[in-house]
């Protein structure tokens, strides 16, 4: 199973036509064109506009995975529920108006398969889950803010395959040695040591921003 990952919402952009805003969202498409939205940014208008500029229609989303309930990741959820009412949702414990219990899975602490090749790490530290894309190369992990810590997230991902890539908000993560064993790192959103990561791992750490598209 191959995947295409596109960052659709971030504090930075790689494409001047796209809006930047504090928050994060990424679209994952598999080779059968199943469209998964990971996080929803802070603002539904910005999310929808950026998606449309990237030739994506929110109504085509069939799965929504929310890393955690902070506003900068869940703020666009109401818009997505309105545009894609039949999408299935995978969320950490928490409340949101309009969540239909029959379409929503509240993810517990253990890894869980979401779709072929796509897994949740499980809700770590009771707050946040990460998305793991598996394939021949191993496990590629997408994080929201990484509040449970990158070590805990990569440990959970390693139960699904050899961790080889990481993309997303890494918050205050500072033990950069841990990234030595990875082939690809995309520090996004709230990563405080973004520049340090880019400088320390030239060639394997790449800038993140709205419009970033990678093939796995
Ligand atoms: Zn957060
Ligand atoms: Zn955040």
PDB file of C-alpha atoms and ligand atoms in Angstrom, residues 22 68 72-73 145 189-190, ligand 2:
ATOM      1  CA  UNK A  22      -1.343  28.215  14.137  1.00  0.00           C
ATOM      2  CA  UNK A  68      -5.879  15.430  20.472  1.00  0.00           C
ATOM      3  CA  UNK A  72      -5.542  24.166  17.027  1.00  0.00           C
ATOM      4  CA  UNK A  73      -6.150  20.544  15.979  1.00  0.00           C
ATOM      5  CA  UNK A 145       1.794  18.149  18.941  1.00  0.00           C
ATOM      6  CA  UNK A 189       3.607  23.222  13.569  1.00  0.00           C
ATOM      7  CA  UNK A 190       4.686  23.653  17.229  1.00  0.00           C
TER       8      UNK A 190
HETATM    9 ZN1  LIG B   2      -0.841  22.140  18.411  1.00  0.00          ZN
END
